[in-house]
Short mmCIF file of C-alpha atoms in Angstrom, two decimals:
data_model
loop_
_atom_site.label_atom_id
_atom_site.label_comp_id
_atom_site.label_asym_id
_atom_site.label_seq_id
_atom_site.Cartn_x
_atom_site.Cartn_y
_atom_site.Cartn_z
CA ILE A 223 145.89 97.76 86.24
CA ASP A 224 149.40 99.03 86.55
CA THR A 225 148.57 101.99 84.09
CA ALA A 226 145.54 102.90 86.32
CA ARG A 227 147.52 102.81 89.40
CA ALA A 228 150.26 104.89 87.93
CA THR A 229 147.73 107.68 87.17
CA SER A 230 145.72 107.56 90.43
CA LYS A 231 146.14 106.53 94.00
CA ARG A 232 142.42 105.86 94.25
CA VAL A 233 142.11 102.65 92.26
CA VAL A 234 139.75 100.09 93.78
CA LEU A 235 140.08 96.58 92.25
CA VAL A 236 137.24 94.12 92.81
CA ASP A 237 135.77 90.88 91.48
CA ALA A 238 132.03 89.82 91.70
CA GLY A 239 132.52 86.09 91.63
CA ASP A 240 132.31 83.09 89.31
CA PHE A 241 135.93 83.38 88.29
CA THR A 242 136.29 79.63 87.91
CA GLY A 243 134.65 79.56 84.44
CA VAL A 244 131.93 77.39 83.02
CA LEU A 245 133.81 74.23 82.20
CA PRO A 246 133.84 71.72 85.19
CA ALA A 247 137.11 70.02 83.93
CA THR A 248 139.11 73.24 84.15
CA ALA A 249 137.21 74.99 86.97
CA GLN A 250 139.40 74.09 89.89
CA PRO A 251 142.84 74.80 88.41
CA ARG A 252 141.54 77.92 86.78
CA GLY A 253 139.89 79.15 89.94
CA LEU A 254 142.91 78.47 92.07
CA PHE A 255 145.17 80.22 89.60
CA LEU A 256 143.01 83.28 89.27
CA LEU A 257 142.58 83.57 93.05
CA GLU A 258 146.38 83.50 93.52
CA MET A 259 146.68 86.11 90.69
CA SER A 260 144.10 88.32 92.44
CA LYS A 261 146.30 88.26 95.58
CA LYS A 262 149.39 89.18 93.64
CA LEU A 263 147.54 91.93 91.72
CA GLY A 264 146.30 93.35 95.04
CA TYR A 265 142.59 92.92 94.67
CA ASP A 266 140.80 95.08 97.29
CA ALA A 267 137.68 92.88 97.53
CA MET A 268 136.02 89.89 95.90
CA THR A 269 133.16 87.61 96.42
CA ILE A 270 132.27 84.02 95.37
CA GLY A 271 129.67 82.83 92.95
CA ASP A 272 128.02 79.44 92.39
CA GLY A 273 130.89 78.24 90.22
CA GLU A 274 133.27 78.44 93.07
CA ALA A 275 131.59 75.54 94.60
CA ARG A 276 133.80 73.48 92.46
CA LEU A 277 136.65 74.47 94.65
CA GLY A 278 135.13 72.58 97.61
CA GLY A 279 133.47 73.62 100.82
CA GLU A 280 136.61 73.25 102.90
CA PHE A 281 138.59 75.54 100.59
CA LEU A 282 135.86 78.18 100.45
CA ARG A 283 135.63 78.22 104.21
CA SER A 284 139.31 78.59 104.52
CA LEU A 285 139.27 81.82 102.48
CA ALA A 286 137.65 83.58 105.48
CA ALA A 287 140.97 83.28 107.37
CA ASP A 288 143.11 84.31 104.27
CA SER A 289 143.99 87.90 105.06
CA SER A 290 145.24 88.39 101.39
CA ALA A 291 142.09 87.20 99.62
CA HIS A 292 139.68 89.87 100.93
CA VAL A 293 136.52 87.88 100.29
CA VAL A 294 133.39 89.69 101.34
CA SER A 295 129.72 88.66 101.56
CA ALA A 296 126.80 89.97 103.39
CA ASN A 297 124.55 86.96 102.81
CA LEU A 298 126.60 83.81 102.35
CA ARG A 299 126.06 81.61 105.48
CA ASP A 300 127.05 78.29 106.82
CA HIS A 301 123.88 76.02 106.85
CA ASP A 302 124.61 74.43 110.24
CA SER A 303 125.69 77.44 112.25
CA GLY A 304 123.82 80.13 110.46
CA LYS A 305 126.82 82.41 110.72
CA LEU A 306 128.24 84.57 107.81
CA LEU A 307 131.14 82.86 106.13
CA TYR A 308 132.99 86.02 105.30
CA ALA A 309 133.24 89.63 106.41
CA LYS A 310 130.14 91.49 105.34
CA ARG A 311 132.04 94.51 104.21
CA ARG A 312 135.49 96.08 103.70
CA ILE A 313 136.28 99.66 104.17
CA LEU A 314 139.29 101.12 102.36
CA ASP A 315 141.15 104.43 102.56
CA LYS A 316 142.18 105.50 99.06
CA ALA A 317 144.28 108.65 99.29
CA GLY A 318 141.78 110.26 101.68
CA VAL A 319 138.71 108.88 100.02
CA THR A 320 136.80 106.23 102.11
CA VAL A 321 135.44 103.43 99.96
CA GLY A 322 133.07 100.71 101.38
CA VAL A 323 132.63 97.47 99.55
CA THR A 324 129.98 94.80 100.31
CA ALA A 325 128.60 91.85 98.32
CA VAL A 326 125.52 89.69 97.92
CA THR A 327 124.90 86.47 95.99
CA GLY A 328 121.40 85.99 94.57
CA ALA A 329 119.21 83.66 96.68
CA THR A 330 117.70 82.11 93.52
CA SER A 331 120.34 81.79 90.83
CA LYS A 332 120.16 79.10 88.17
CA GLU A 333 123.10 77.22 89.70
CA GLY A 334 122.22 77.93 93.31
CA GLY A 335 122.22 74.25 94.24
CA GLU A 336 125.98 74.02 93.82
CA LEU A 337 126.77 76.14 96.92
CA ALA A 338 123.79 74.68 98.80
CA GLY A 339 125.26 71.25 98.26
CA LEU A 340 128.27 72.37 100.30
CA GLY A 341 126.25 73.59 103.18
CA ILE A 342 126.59 77.21 102.09
CA GLU A 343 123.31 79.20 101.82
CA SER A 344 122.61 82.60 100.40
CA SER A 345 120.16 84.35 102.76
CA ASP A 346 117.84 87.12 101.52
CA PRO A 347 119.93 89.71 99.74
CA GLN A 348 117.50 92.54 100.63
CA GLU A 349 117.61 91.73 104.34
CA ALA A 350 121.40 91.50 104.13
CA LEU A 351 121.81 94.93 102.47
CA ALA A 352 119.40 96.48 104.91
CA ASP A 353 121.75 95.58 107.74
CA VAL A 354 124.96 96.67 106.13
CA LEU A 355 124.28 99.57 103.70
CA PRO A 356 123.08 102.40 105.99
CA ASP A 357 126.19 102.08 108.14
CA LEU A 358 128.37 101.85 105.08
CA ARG A 359 126.87 105.06 103.65
CA ARG A 360 127.48 106.90 106.91
CA ARG A 361 131.09 105.92 107.10
CA CYS A 362 132.11 106.04 103.42
CA ASP A 363 132.41 108.59 100.65
CA VAL A 364 131.82 105.90 97.99
CA THR A 365 129.88 102.63 98.26
CA VAL A 366 130.39 99.72 96.00
CA LEU A 367 128.23 96.58 95.82
CA LEU A 368 129.40 93.37 94.34
CA ALA A 369 126.24 91.63 93.03
CA ARG A 370 126.49 88.04 91.94
CA MET A 371 123.11 87.94 90.26
CA PRO A 372 121.54 89.02 86.83
CA ILE A 373 121.52 92.71 86.24
CA GLU A 374 117.83 93.10 86.31
CA GLN A 375 117.70 91.38 89.68
CA ALA A 376 120.46 93.69 90.86
CA LYS A 377 118.63 96.81 89.68
CA GLN A 378 115.38 95.77 91.49
CA LEU A 379 117.38 95.16 94.61
CA VAL A 380 119.28 98.39 94.67
CA GLU A 381 116.15 100.47 93.86
CA ARG A 382 115.04 99.46 97.38
CA PHE A 383 117.99 101.39 98.76
CA PRO A 384 118.01 104.77 96.99
CA ASP A 385 121.24 106.72 97.30
CA LEU A 386 122.90 104.06 99.41
CA VAL A 387 124.98 102.50 96.63
CA ASP A 388 127.12 104.37 94.16
CA ILE A 389 128.61 101.61 91.94
CA VAL A 390 127.18 98.12 91.36
CA VAL A 391 129.64 95.50 89.86
CA VAL A 392 127.48 92.72 88.41
CA GLY A 393 129.01 89.32 88.21
CA TRP A 394 126.69 87.81 85.67
CA ALA A 395 128.17 88.68 82.19
CA GLN A 396 127.17 85.46 80.50
CA ASP A 397 128.16 86.69 76.96
CA GLY A 398 131.68 87.81 78.02
CA ARG A 399 131.03 91.47 77.28
CA GLY A 400 131.91 94.24 79.64
CA LEU A 401 129.41 97.13 79.75
CA VAL A 402 128.58 100.21 81.82
CA HIS A 403 124.88 100.62 82.25
CA ARG A 404 122.79 103.69 82.79
CA GLU A 405 122.31 104.92 86.33
CA ASN A 406 119.41 103.26 88.11
CA GLY A 407 118.25 103.64 91.74
CA GLY A 408 121.10 106.14 92.28
CA ALA A 409 123.89 103.71 91.20
CA VAL A 410 125.97 103.10 88.17
CA TYR A 411 126.10 99.43 87.07
CA VAL A 412 129.03 97.73 85.42
CA THR A 413 129.57 94.24 84.02
CA ALA A 414 133.23 93.52 83.33
CA ALA A 415 133.24 90.45 81.11
CA ASN A 416 133.73 87.02 82.69
CA ARG A 417 135.98 84.08 83.44
CA GLY A 418 138.94 86.38 84.19
CA GLN A 419 139.30 87.40 80.50
CA GLY A 420 138.92 91.17 81.04
CA VAL A 421 139.09 94.00 83.44
CA GLY A 422 136.31 96.70 83.40
CA ARG A 423 136.98 100.22 84.44
CA VAL A 424 134.61 102.78 86.00
CA ARG A 425 135.84 106.38 86.69
CA ALA A 426 133.90 108.08 89.53
CA LEU A 427 134.11 111.80 89.96
CA LEU A 428 133.58 113.01 93.53
CA GLY A 429 131.71 116.30 93.83
#
């Protein structure tokens, strides 16, 4: 991260969720540690996945008021109020380049009951993106989507919004490998390993 920032003032650092890992016994201390590290490292935006349910509903709701955490989600809502838990997008100025970041969590993931058990629901990702992406595209030079869902589901979703998303960070690397996938629906997709064990890098050239 330091090396990247030493060579460019336009580095955007994000996380697409499920940073607590897969082991219930270590999920809470691991998640809290990685969250604090994300603050110290200066992450620009992040979202939460199903695994973060192990941190507890009260803690997850408190992140909305944590100005150093920068949690975003366009479709995670409180069950009782129906209101979004987090800011639906974040707009950054990186040395004159405007970067917009938003996030969605899949409505039907294999562990979806964990967040639901805390009174946190993921509304329809397509409806959420239809609300946020057009405005983000108008205001930003580069748009980034954090997609906490399998990559095939992310591709099908983004295909419905041609040319509105430039980079999709997919938070579903079950095998721990980081990959950059071929452009699909006008966007480049990247999976950057999992459980906080690696940092992926995508270089975008503005034309």
